[in-house]
Amino acid sequence: METMRSDLAGCPVIIGGGLAGLMTALRLAPQPVILLAKVPLAEGAASAWAQGGIAAAVGEDDRPSLHAADTLVAGDGLSDPAVASRIAAAAPGAIIELERHGVVFDRDQAGRLALGLEAAHARRRIVHVAGDGTGAAIMRALVATVQATPSITLIEGLEARRLLVDDRGVAGVLAAGPFDACLLPSRRVVLATGGLGGLYAHTTNPLGAIGQGLALAARAGAALADMEFVQFHPTALAVGLDPMPLVSEAVRGEGAVLIDETGARFMEGKGRAELEPRDVVSRAVAAHIGAGHRVFLDARRSLGADFARHFPGIAARCRASGIDPAIQPIPVRPAVHYHMGGVAVDGEGRSTVEGLWACGEAAATGLHGANRLASNSLLEAVVAAGFVADSIAGTSAVSLPAPRPVALPAAPEANALRAFVSEALGVVRARAGLEAAVARLEPLAFRGGAAADPALVALLIATAALTREESRGGHWRSDFPHPSPGWARRLVQRVDDTGTHLVCRAVALPNASQSVAIGA
Ligand SMILES: Cc1cc2nc3c(=O)[nH]c(=O)nc-3n(C[C@H](O)[C@H](O)[C@H](O)COP(=O)(O)OP(=O)(O)OC[C@H]3O[C@@H](n4cnc5c(N)ncnc54)[C@H](O)[C@@H]3O)c2cc1C
């Protein structure tokens, strides 16, 4: 096992090479940092796959307060209003910051930022690049800037496997590459490890997104919050690809309808039909599939021959699978898309463990509550990375004794759990399935072995989902199908001091007096 170069000892270690990790490193420059990414930059990052764009109140008719209000409505009573206001207020500045790093956002003929409209946003405020190429363009620009920044020591192909902790908090990171292991002593570690869709059999996330940072944090004693809130996208392309490509909501926005193998529209007459919110459409599609049907998105009448002009990327992905959406219905099913929960952090991105920060999808800042507003996650990654960097900039390196050798845990492997996790912790949950999930996952999570970390993350979801006896946002219980005012609380969990059980408690919402009414 190797230790780090002595000139880098003690400098902040950022785990994760997506938008959150890169922005933290850039914000800290010229302070030296180590940036770890388990696969080459951008390859394993959901950030590079983002299509729609990044939300910011930059339109003439828009204000950050309106953006924050939309965020709170989507969060279904569990978002922290102070966090929503602060992040919405920082959004226009985040766009300028990305432009400074070389991102060229789409503009209209008058030179103003071109603004898209997405579901549940009251104004046009989605800033984008090359139509649906936003994430890839942002990552290209930031990767180039990071590579040209001498203060950032970038180590690709190194996977964080454990956080070292002592009685003063975080003491370093134990990481492993393809051939050997490495100890990185540091009192300042940032988790920017992204989401957890790869724990599920059906996901739009990179398959390496298995919530590893959440397991690292939990085993280090940190609190995690909102773990039960998983966002499913109702229309992922169901052609046997893993992960599943997205068929964007915009296709339904253009009039495409959901049908089954008989050609029947099963959402007609239900509220706004196919234009209901993501969680409602996901449940309807899942229920229809559960009843033995196959589900398709039919754009033949609404778009027909114009499909490829409107949605060139989706058309290309369909055609690669032998489907011509102009003349054929597109097979779809719900898939995990985003995780609202994560490492519980304060306004500086600090976890409950001294020296451990988190940002991006791995963190639970209180912005998303029970459900994420579209295009708020890229925004949160940029803005919260700034909070973390400012907080770390106020600290200084502490010299550490050489860390004691630690056994290297096995590389995490989620495959054996994916089908089970999808079944028990999917779009529709119920007591029996959740109890069975807890019973199966708990021994796996604390026994060690390749399934341990994925099982621990799934156990955190299962325990919170079992505890929350109501339906709200991304969490739907068939045995408690309504929101309950008594549940306007956050569930916070941590591994107990024996390291063998979870403790789960409901806490009052911060800034609760300003919370919107449930279901508003
Ligand atoms: C298909 C798709 C489309 C989306 N579209 C949008 C959109 O239009 N707008 C929007 O706001 N959001 C969108 N999202 C969500 C958004 O992309 C993510 O929430 C956001 O990019 C997360 O950024 P991040 O930096 O936290 O994580 P990621 O970008 O996922 O980066 C995580 C990084 O951590 C690394 N990592 C993980 N574990 C370890 C470890 N143990 N050791 C070392 N490295 C590790 C990974 O390799 C990766 O580099 C979309 C998501 C998907 C999947």
Coordinates of C-alpha atoms and ligand atoms in Angstrom, one line a residue:
M1 CA 0.0 0.0 0.0
E2 CA 1.4 3.4 -0.9
T3 CA 1.0 6.8 0.8
M4 CA 0.8 10.1 -1.0
R5 CA 3.6 12.4 -2.1
S6 CA 4.7 14.3 1.0
D7 CA 4.1 17.7 -0.6
L8 CA 0.4 16.8 -1.0
A9 CA 0.0 15.3 2.4
G10 CA -2.9 17.0 4.3
C11 CA -4.3 18.9 1.3
P12 CA -8.0 18.6 0.6
V13 CA -9.1 15.3 -1.1
I14 CA -12.1 15.6 -3.4
I15 CA -13.7 12.3 -4.3
G16 CA -15.6 12.5 -7.6
G17 CA -14.9 13.9 -11.0
G18 CA -18.4 15.1 -12.0
L19 CA -19.6 18.7 -12.0
A20 CA -19.6 19.0 -8.2
G21 CA -16.1 17.6 -7.8
L22 CA -14.6 19.7 -10.6
M23 CA -16.2 22.9 -9.4
T24 CA -15.0 22.4 -5.9
A25 CA -11.4 21.9 -7.1
L26 CA -11.6 24.9 -9.4
R27 CA -13.1 27.1 -6.7
L28 CA -10.3 26.2 -4.3
A29 CA -7.5 27.0 -6.9
P30 CA -4.7 28.0 -6.4
Q31 CA -4.9 26.0 -3.1
P32 CA -3.5 22.5 -3.9
V33 CA -6.1 19.7 -3.9
I34 CA -6.2 16.1 -4.9
L35 CA -9.1 15.1 -7.1
L36 CA -10.0 11.4 -7.4
A37 CA -12.2 9.9 -10.0
K38 CA -12.7 6.1 -10.2
V39 CA -13.0 6.2 -14.0
P40 CA -11.6 8.8 -16.4
L41 CA -13.1 12.2 -16.0
A42 CA -16.5 12.7 -17.5
E43 CA -16.8 9.0 -18.4
G44 CA -18.6 7.8 -15.2
A45 CA -20.3 11.1 -14.4
A46 CA -24.0 11.7 -14.8
S47 CA -23.0 15.4 -15.2
A48 CA -21.9 14.6 -18.8
W49 CA -25.2 13.0 -19.6
A50 CA -27.5 15.9 -18.6
Q51 CA -29.6 17.0 -21.5
G52 CA -32.2 19.6 -20.5
G53 CA -30.0 22.2 -18.9
I54 CA -29.4 24.2 -15.8
A55 CA -32.1 26.3 -14.1
A56 CA -31.4 30.0 -13.4
A57 CA -33.8 33.0 -13.1
V58 CA -32.1 35.1 -15.7
G59 CA -35.1 36.0 -17.9
E60 CA -36.6 39.5 -17.9
D61 CA -39.8 38.2 -16.4
D62 CA -38.1 36.0 -13.8
R63 CA -36.8 36.4 -10.3
P64 CA -34.9 34.1 -8.0
S65 CA -37.8 34.2 -5.6
L66 CA -40.1 32.7 -8.3
H67 CA -37.5 30.0 -8.9
A68 CA -37.3 29.3 -5.2
A69 CA -41.1 29.1 -5.0
D70 CA -41.2 26.5 -7.8
T71 CA -38.5 24.5 -6.0
L72 CA -40.5 24.4 -2.8
V73 CA -43.7 23.3 -4.6
A74 CA -41.8 20.4 -6.2
G75 CA -40.2 19.5 -2.9
D76 CA -43.7 18.8 -1.6
G77 CA -43.3 20.4 1.8
L78 CA -39.8 19.0 2.7
S79 CA -37.5 21.5 1.0
D80 CA -35.7 24.0 3.2
P81 CA -36.9 27.4 2.1
A82 CA -33.7 29.2 3.2
V83 CA -31.6 26.8 1.1
A84 CA -33.9 27.1 -1.9
S85 CA -33.7 30.9 -1.7
R86 CA -30.0 30.9 -1.4
I87 CA -29.4 28.5 -4.3
A88 CA -31.9 30.2 -6.6
A89 CA -30.3 33.6 -5.8
A90 CA -26.8 32.2 -6.7
A91 CA -28.0 30.7 -10.0
P92 CA -27.4 33.7 -12.3
G93 CA -23.9 34.0 -10.9
A94 CA -23.3 30.2 -11.5
I95 CA -24.1 30.7 -15.2
I96 CA -21.5 33.5 -15.4
E97 CA -19.0 31.4 -13.6
L98 CA -19.5 28.5 -16.0
E99 CA -19.1 30.9 -18.9
R100 CA -15.8 32.1 -17.4
H101 CA -14.7 28.5 -17.5
G102 CA -15.4 28.4 -21.2
V103 CA -19.0 27.0 -21.4
V104 CA -20.8 28.6 -24.3
F105 CA -24.5 28.6 -23.6
D106 CA -27.1 28.9 -26.4
R107 CA -28.2 32.5 -27.1
D108 CA -31.1 34.0 -29.1
Q109 CA -30.6 36.3 -32.1
A110 CA -30.4 39.3 -29.8
G111 CA -27.6 37.7 -27.9
R112 CA -29.6 36.9 -24.8
L113 CA -29.4 33.5 -23.1
A114 CA -31.9 31.2 -24.8
L115 CA -34.2 29.9 -22.1
G116 CA -36.1 26.6 -22.2
L117 CA -39.3 25.9 -20.3
E118 CA -39.5 22.7 -18.3
A119 CA -42.3 21.1 -16.3
A120 CA -43.2 22.8 -13.0
H121 CA -41.1 25.9 -13.8
A122 CA -43.4 29.0 -13.9
R123 CA -41.0 30.8 -16.2
R124 CA -38.6 30.0 -19.0
R125 CA -35.4 29.6 -17.1
I126 CA -33.5 26.5 -18.4
V127 CA -30.1 27.6 -19.8
H128 CA -28.7 25.0 -22.2
V129 CA -25.9 24.3 -24.7
A130 CA -26.4 22.9 -28.2
G131 CA -30.0 22.1 -27.4
D132 CA -29.8 18.8 -25.5
G133 CA -26.0 18.7 -25.1
T134 CA -25.7 20.8 -21.9
G135 CA -24.0 18.3 -19.6
A136 CA -21.4 17.2 -22.1
A137 CA -20.5 20.7 -23.1
I138 CA -20.2 21.9 -19.4
M139 CA -18.0 18.9 -18.6
R140 CA -15.8 19.4 -21.7
A141 CA -15.1 22.9 -20.7
L142 CA -14.5 22.1 -17.0
V143 CA -12.3 19.1 -17.7
A144 CA -10.1 21.3 -19.9
T145 CA -9.9 24.0 -17.2
V146 CA -9.1 21.4 -14.5
Q147 CA -6.4 19.8 -16.6
A148 CA -4.8 23.3 -17.1
T149 CA -4.9 24.1 -13.4
P150 CA -1.6 23.2 -11.8
S151 CA -3.0 23.3 -8.2
I152 CA -5.3 20.3 -9.0
T153 CA -3.6 16.9 -8.8
L154 CA -6.0 14.7 -10.7
I155 CA -5.9 11.0 -10.2
E156 CA -8.1 9.0 -12.5
G157 CA -8.8 5.3 -12.0
L158 CA -8.5 5.5 -8.2
E159 CA -11.6 4.5 -6.3
A160 CA -12.2 5.6 -2.7
R161 CA -13.0 2.5 -0.6
R162 CA -13.0 3.8 2.9
L163 CA -12.7 7.0 4.9
L164 CA -10.2 6.9 7.7
V165 CA -11.6 8.5 10.9
D166 CA -10.2 9.0 14.4
D167 CA -11.4 10.8 17.4
R168 CA -10.8 14.2 15.7
G169 CA -12.9 13.3 12.6
V170 CA -11.7 12.5 9.1
A171 CA -8.1 11.4 8.8
G172 CA -7.8 10.4 5.2
V173 CA -9.0 8.2 2.4
L174 CA -8.2 4.6 1.5
A175 CA -8.4 4.2 -2.2
A176 CA -7.6 1.5 -4.7
G177 CA -6.6 1.4 -8.4
P178 CA -6.5 -1.5 -10.7
F179 CA -3.2 -2.7 -9.3
D180 CA -2.6 -1.3 -5.9
A181 CA -4.0 0.6 -2.9
C182 CA -3.2 4.0 -1.7
L183 CA -3.6 6.0 1.6
L184 CA -4.3 9.7 1.3
P185 CA -3.9 11.3 4.7
S186 CA -6.0 14.4 5.1
R187 CA -8.2 16.1 7.6
R188 CA -10.3 17.6 4.7
V189 CA -12.3 15.3 2.4
V190 CA -15.1 16.2 0.0
L191 CA -17.6 13.6 -1.2
A192 CA -18.8 14.5 -4.7
T193 CA -19.6 10.9 -5.8
G194 CA -22.9 11.4 -7.5
G195 CA -26.1 9.4 -7.3
L196 CA -27.2 5.8 -6.8
G197 CA -29.3 4.7 -9.9
G198 CA -26.9 1.9 -10.6
L199 CA -28.3 0.0 -7.5
Y200 CA -31.5 -0.5 -9.5
A201 CA -32.1 -2.8 -12.5
H202 CA -33.6 0.0 -14.5
T203 CA -31.8 3.3 -14.5
T204 CA -30.7 6.2 -16.6
N205 CA -27.6 6.7 -14.5
P206 CA -24.0 5.6 -15.2
L207 CA -23.8 2.0 -13.8
G208 CA -21.0 3.1 -11.5
A209 CA -23.4 5.4 -9.7
I210 CA -24.1 3.1 -6.8
G211 CA -24.1 5.6 -4.0
Q212 CA -20.5 4.7 -2.9
G213 CA -19.9 8.0 -1.3
L214 CA -23.0 7.5 0.9
A215 CA -21.6 4.2 2.1
L216 CA -18.3 5.8 2.8
A217 CA -20.0 8.6 4.8
A218 CA -22.3 6.2 6.7
R219 CA -19.4 4.0 7.7
A220 CA -17.5 7.0 8.9
G221 CA -20.4 7.9 11.2
A222 CA -22.0 10.7 9.2
A223 CA -25.7 11.3 9.1
L224 CA -27.7 10.8 5.9
A225 CA -31.0 12.4 5.2
D226 CA -34.0 12.0 2.8
M227 CA -32.7 8.6 1.6
E228 CA -36.3 7.4 0.8
F229 CA -36.7 10.0 -1.9
V230 CA -35.7 8.5 -5.3
Q231 CA -36.9 10.1 -8.5
F232 CA -38.1 7.8 -11.3
H233 CA -38.3 9.0 -14.9
P234 CA -41.4 7.5 -16.5
T235 CA -40.1 7.1 -20.0
A236 CA -36.7 5.5 -20.3
L237 CA -36.2 3.7 -23.6
A238 CA -37.0 0.0 -22.9
V239 CA -34.9 -1.9 -25.5
G240 CA -32.7 -3.9 -23.3
L241 CA -29.9 -1.3 -22.9
D242 CA -28.3 -0.9 -19.5
P243 CA -28.3 2.0 -18.5
M244 CA -31.5 3.1 -20.3
P245 CA -31.4 6.2 -22.5
L246 CA -33.9 8.9 -21.7
V247 CA -36.9 9.7 -23.8
S248 CA -37.3 13.3 -22.6
E249 CA -40.5 14.7 -21.2
A250 CA -40.4 17.2 -24.1
V251 CA -41.6 14.4 -26.4
R252 CA -44.8 14.2 -24.3
G253 CA -44.8 18.0 -24.3
E254 CA -45.1 17.8 -28.1
G255 CA -48.2 15.6 -27.8
A256 CA -46.8 12.0 -27.7
V257 CA -49.2 9.7 -25.8
L258 CA -48.7 6.6 -23.7
I259 CA -50.3 3.5 -25.1
D260 CA -50.1 -0.2 -24.4
E261 CA -49.7 -3.2 -26.8
T262 CA -53.4 -3.0 -27.7
G263 CA -53.0 0.6 -28.7
A264 CA -55.1 1.8 -25.8
R265 CA -54.3 5.1 -24.0
F266 CA -54.3 4.3 -20.3
M267 CA -53.7 7.8 -19.0
E268 CA -56.4 9.5 -20.9
G269 CA -58.9 11.3 -18.7
K270 CA -56.6 11.2 -15.7
G271 CA -55.7 14.8 -14.7
R272 CA -53.4 16.3 -17.3
A273 CA -52.9 12.7 -18.7
E274 CA -49.3 12.3 -20.0
L275 CA -48.4 15.7 -18.7
E276 CA -48.9 14.9 -15.1
P277 CA -45.7 15.2 -12.9
R278 CA -43.0 12.6 -13.2
D279 CA -44.0 10.6 -10.2
V280 CA -47.6 10.3 -11.2
V281 CA -46.8 9.2 -14.7
S282 CA -44.2 6.8 -13.4
R283 CA -46.7 5.1 -11.1
A284 CA -49.3 4.8 -13.9
V285 CA -46.7 3.3 -16.3
A286 CA -45.4 0.9 -13.6
A287 CA -49.0 -0.1 -12.6
H288 CA -49.8 -0.9 -16.3
I289 CA -46.6 -2.9 -16.7
G290 CA -47.4 -4.6 -13.4
A291 CA -50.8 -5.6 -14.8
G292 CA -49.0 -7.5 -17.6
H293 CA -49.0 -4.9 -20.3
R294 CA -46.2 -3.4 -22.4
V295 CA -46.0 0.4 -22.6
F296 CA -45.1 2.6 -25.5
L297 CA -44.7 6.3 -26.2
D298 CA -46.6 7.0 -29.4
A299 CA -45.4 10.1 -31.3
R300 CA -46.7 8.9 -34.7
R301 CA -49.6 11.3 -34.9
S302 CA -48.2 14.3 -32.9
L303 CA -44.7 14.4 -34.5
G304 CA -44.5 11.7 -37.2
A305 CA -42.0 12.6 -39.8
D306 CA -40.9 15.7 -37.8
F307 CA -39.7 13.6 -34.9
A308 CA -36.0 13.5 -35.9
R309 CA -36.0 17.3 -36.5
H310 CA -37.4 18.0 -33.0
F311 CA -35.4 15.3 -31.2
P312 CA -32.4 14.2 -33.2
G313 CA -30.6 12.6 -30.2
I314 CA -33.6 10.5 -29.2
A315 CA -34.4 9.6 -32.8
A316 CA -30.8 8.4 -33.3
R317 CA -30.9 6.3 -30.1
C318 CA -34.2 4.7 -31.2
R319 CA -33.0 4.0 -34.7
A320 CA -29.9 2.3 -33.3
S321 CA -32.3 -0.1 -31.6
G322 CA -34.3 -0.7 -34.7
I323 CA -37.2 1.7 -33.9
D324 CA -38.3 4.5 -36.1
P325 CA -40.3 6.8 -33.9
A326 CA -41.9 8.5 -36.9
I327 CA -43.8 5.3 -37.7
Q328 CA -43.4 3.1 -34.7
P329 CA -44.4 3.5 -31.0
I330 CA -41.3 3.7 -28.7
P331 CA -41.1 1.1 -25.9
V332 CA -40.7 2.7 -22.5
R333 CA -40.7 2.0 -18.8
P334 CA -39.9 3.9 -15.6
A335 CA -36.2 4.0 -14.5
V336 CA -34.3 5.6 -11.6
H337 CA -33.1 9.0 -12.6
Y338 CA -32.1 11.0 -9.5
H339 CA -31.7 10.7 -5.8
M340 CA -32.9 13.5 -3.6
G341 CA -31.3 12.2 -0.4
G342 CA -27.7 11.8 0.6
V343 CA -25.1 13.0 3.1
A344 CA -26.8 15.5 5.5
V345 CA -25.0 18.8 5.2
D346 CA -25.3 22.3 6.6
G347 CA -25.1 25.5 4.7
E348 CA -21.3 25.1 4.2
G349 CA -21.7 21.6 2.9
R350 CA -20.3 20.2 6.1
S351 CA -21.4 16.7 7.2
T352 CA -21.9 15.7 10.8
V353 CA -18.3 14.3 10.8
E354 CA -15.5 16.8 11.4
G355 CA -13.5 17.3 8.2
L356 CA -16.0 15.7 5.8
W357 CA -17.9 17.8 3.3
A358 CA -20.3 16.7 0.5
C359 CA -21.9 18.4 -2.5
G360 CA -23.7 17.5 -5.7
E361 CA -26.1 14.6 -5.9
A362 CA -24.3 12.8 -3.0
A363 CA -25.4 15.5 -0.6
A364 CA -28.7 16.3 1.0
T365 CA -28.7 20.1 1.3
G366 CA -32.4 20.5 1.8
L367 CA -32.9 22.0 -1.7
H368 CA -34.9 19.1 -3.2
G369 CA -37.0 17.9 -0.3
A370 CA -39.2 15.0 -1.4
N371 CA -38.8 15.7 -5.2
R372 CA -36.4 17.6 -7.4
L373 CA -37.5 20.3 -9.7
A374 CA -36.1 19.6 -13.2
S375 CA -32.7 21.2 -13.9
N376 CA -32.0 22.1 -10.3
S377 CA -29.4 19.4 -9.9
L378 CA -26.7 20.8 -12.1
L379 CA -27.4 24.1 -10.5
E380 CA -27.0 22.7 -7.0
A381 CA -23.8 20.9 -8.0
V382 CA -22.2 24.2 -9.1
V383 CA -23.5 26.4 -6.3
A384 CA -23.0 24.0 -3.4
A385 CA -19.5 23.3 -4.6
G386 CA -18.8 27.0 -4.0
F387 CA -20.2 26.7 -0.4
V388 CA -17.9 23.7 0.2
A389 CA -14.9 25.4 -1.3
D390 CA -15.5 28.6 0.7
S391 CA -15.7 26.5 3.9
I392 CA -12.5 24.6 3.2
A393 CA -10.7 27.8 2.2
G394 CA -11.2 28.9 5.8
T395 CA -9.3 25.9 7.2
S396 CA -5.6 25.0 7.0
A397 CA -3.7 21.8 6.5
V398 CA -3.0 19.8 9.7
S399 CA 0.0 17.5 9.7
L400 CA -1.0 13.9 10.5
P401 CA 0.9 11.0 11.9
A402 CA 1.4 8.2 9.3
P403 CA -2.0 6.5 9.1
R404 CA -2.2 3.0 10.5
P405 CA -2.6 0.3 7.7
V406 CA -6.2 -0.7 7.2
A407 CA -7.6 -3.7 5.4
L408 CA -8.7 -2.8 1.9
P409 CA -12.4 -3.6 1.4
A410 CA -13.4 -5.4 -1.7
A411 CA -14.5 -3.4 -4.8
P412 CA -18.2 -2.8 -4.4
E413 CA -20.4 -4.9 -6.7
A414 CA -24.1 -4.1 -6.9
N415 CA -25.2 -6.6 -9.7
A416 CA -26.5 -9.2 -7.3
L417 CA -28.9 -6.7 -5.7
R418 CA -30.2 -4.8 -8.6
A419 CA -33.3 -6.8 -9.5
F420 CA -34.3 -7.1 -5.8
V421 CA -33.8 -3.4 -5.1
S422 CA -35.9 -2.5 -8.1
E423 CA -38.7 -4.7 -6.9
A424 CA -38.7 -3.8 -3.2
L425 CA -37.7 -0.1 -3.3
G426 CA -39.2 0.8 -6.7
V427 CA -41.9 3.2 -7.8
V428 CA -44.5 1.6 -5.5
R429 CA -43.5 0.4 -2.1
A430 CA -45.4 -1.4 0.7
R431 CA -44.7 -2.7 4.2
A432 CA -44.2 -6.4 3.3
G433 CA -41.7 -5.7 0.6
L434 CA -39.8 -3.1 2.7
E435 CA -39.6 -5.4 5.7
A436 CA -38.3 -8.2 3.5
A437 CA -35.7 -5.8 2.0
V438 CA -34.5 -4.7 5.5
A439 CA -34.2 -8.3 6.6
R440 CA -32.2 -9.3 3.5
L441 CA -30.0 -6.2 3.3
E442 CA -29.0 -5.7 6.9
P443 CA -26.8 -8.8 7.2
L444 CA -25.3 -8.1 3.8
A445 CA -24.5 -4.5 4.7
F446 CA -22.6 -5.3 7.9
R447 CA -21.0 -8.6 6.9
G448 CA -18.3 -7.2 4.6
G449 CA -17.6 -8.4 1.0
A450 CA -18.3 -6.9 -2.4
A451 CA -22.1 -6.5 -1.8
A452 CA -21.7 -4.7 1.6
D453 CA -21.5 -1.1 0.5
P454 CA -24.3 -1.3 -2.1
A455 CA -26.4 -3.2 0.5
L456 CA -25.8 -0.5 3.1
V457 CA -27.0 2.2 0.7
A458 CA -30.1 0.1 -0.2
L459 CA -30.7 -0.5 3.5
L460 CA -30.7 3.2 4.1
I461 CA -33.4 3.7 1.5
A462 CA -35.4 0.7 2.7
T463 CA -35.3 1.7 6.4
A464 CA -36.4 5.3 5.6
A465 CA -39.1 4.1 3.2
L466 CA -40.4 1.7 5.8
T467 CA -40.4 4.4 8.5
R468 CA -42.2 7.0 6.4
E469 CA -45.8 5.8 6.6
E470 CA -47.2 8.2 4.0
S471 CA -46.8 9.0 0.3
R472 CA -45.0 12.2 -0.7
G473 CA -42.9 13.3 -3.7
G474 CA -40.7 10.5 -5.0
H475 CA -41.8 8.1 -2.2
W476 CA -45.1 6.3 -2.7
R477 CA -46.5 3.6 -0.4
S478 CA -49.5 1.6 -1.6
D479 CA -50.5 1.0 2.0
F480 CA -50.3 4.8 2.9
P481 CA -51.2 6.4 -0.4
H482 CA -51.7 10.0 0.9
P483 CA -49.4 12.6 2.4
S484 CA -49.7 13.0 6.1
P485 CA -49.2 16.4 7.9
G486 CA -47.6 14.5 10.8
W487 CA -44.9 13.4 8.3
A488 CA -43.7 16.9 7.4
R489 CA -40.4 15.9 8.9
R490 CA -37.0 14.7 7.6
L491 CA -35.7 11.2 8.3
V492 CA -32.1 11.3 9.3
Q493 CA -30.1 8.1 9.7
R494 CA -26.7 7.0 10.7
V495 CA -24.8 3.8 11.5
D496 CA -24.7 3.3 15.3
D497 CA -21.6 3.2 17.3
T498 CA -21.3 -0.6 17.1
G499 CA -21.1 -0.2 13.3
T500 CA -23.7 -2.9 12.9
H501 CA -27.1 -1.2 12.8
L502 CA -28.8 1.9 11.5
V503 CA -30.4 4.5 13.7
C504 CA -33.3 6.4 12.0
R505 CA -35.0 9.4 13.5
A506 CA -37.5 12.0 12.2
V507 CA -36.5 15.6 12.8
A508 CA -38.3 18.8 12.4
L509 CA -37.7 20.7 9.2
P510 CA -35.2 23.6 9.4
N511 CA -37.0 26.9 8.9
A512 CA -40.3 25.0 9.2
S513 CA -42.4 28.1 9.8
Q514 CA -41.8 29.1 6.2
S515 CA -42.6 25.7 4.7
V516 CA -45.2 25.5 2.1
A517 CA -48.3 23.4 2.8
I518 CA -48.0 19.8 2.0
G519 CA -49.0 19.0 -1.5
A520 CA -49.2 22.6 -2.5
Ligands
LIG1 C1 -29.5 11.0 -18.4 C2 -29.5 12.1 -17.3 C3 -29.9 13.4 -17.7 C4 -29.9 14.4 -16.7 N1 -30.3 15.7 -17.1 C5 -30.2 16.7 -16.2 C6 -30.5 18.0 -16.6 O1 -30.8 18.3 -17.8 N2 -30.4 19.0 -15.7 C7 -30.0 18.8 -14.4 O2 -30.0 19.7 -13.6 N3 -29.7 17.5 -14.0 C8 -29.8 16.5 -14.9 N4 -29.5 15.2 -14.5 C9 -29.0 15.0 -13.1 C10 -27.5 15.5 -13.0 O3 -26.8 15.2 -14.2 C11 -26.8 15.0 -11.8 O4 -27.6 15.1 -10.7 C12 -25.5 15.8 -11.6 O5 -24.8 15.9 -12.7 C13 -24.7 15.1 -10.5 O6 -23.4 15.7 -10.5 P1 -22.3 15.1 -9.4 O7 -21.0 15.8 -9.7 O8 -22.9 15.1 -8.1 O9 -22.2 13.6 -9.8 P2 -21.6 12.9 -11.2 O10 -21.6 13.8 -12.3 O11 -22.3 11.6 -11.3 O12 -20.1 12.6 -10.8 C14 -19.8 11.6 -9.8 C15 -18.3 11.3 -9.9 O13 -17.9 10.5 -8.8 C16 -17.0 9.5 -9.2 N5 -17.1 8.5 -8.1 C17 -18.1 7.9 -7.6 N6 -17.7 7.1 -6.5 C18 -16.4 7.2 -6.5 C19 -15.4 6.6 -5.6 N7 -15.7 5.8 -4.6 N8 -14.1 7.0 -5.8 C20 -13.7 7.9 -6.8 N9 -14.6 8.4 -7.6 C21 -15.9 8.1 -7.4 C22 -17.6 9.1 -10.5 O14 -16.8 8.3 -11.3 C23 -17.9 10.5 -11.1 O15 -16.7 11.0 -11.6 C24 -29.5 14.1 -15.4 C25 -29.1 12.9 -15.0 C26 -29.0 11.9 -16.0 C27 -28.5 10.5 -15.6

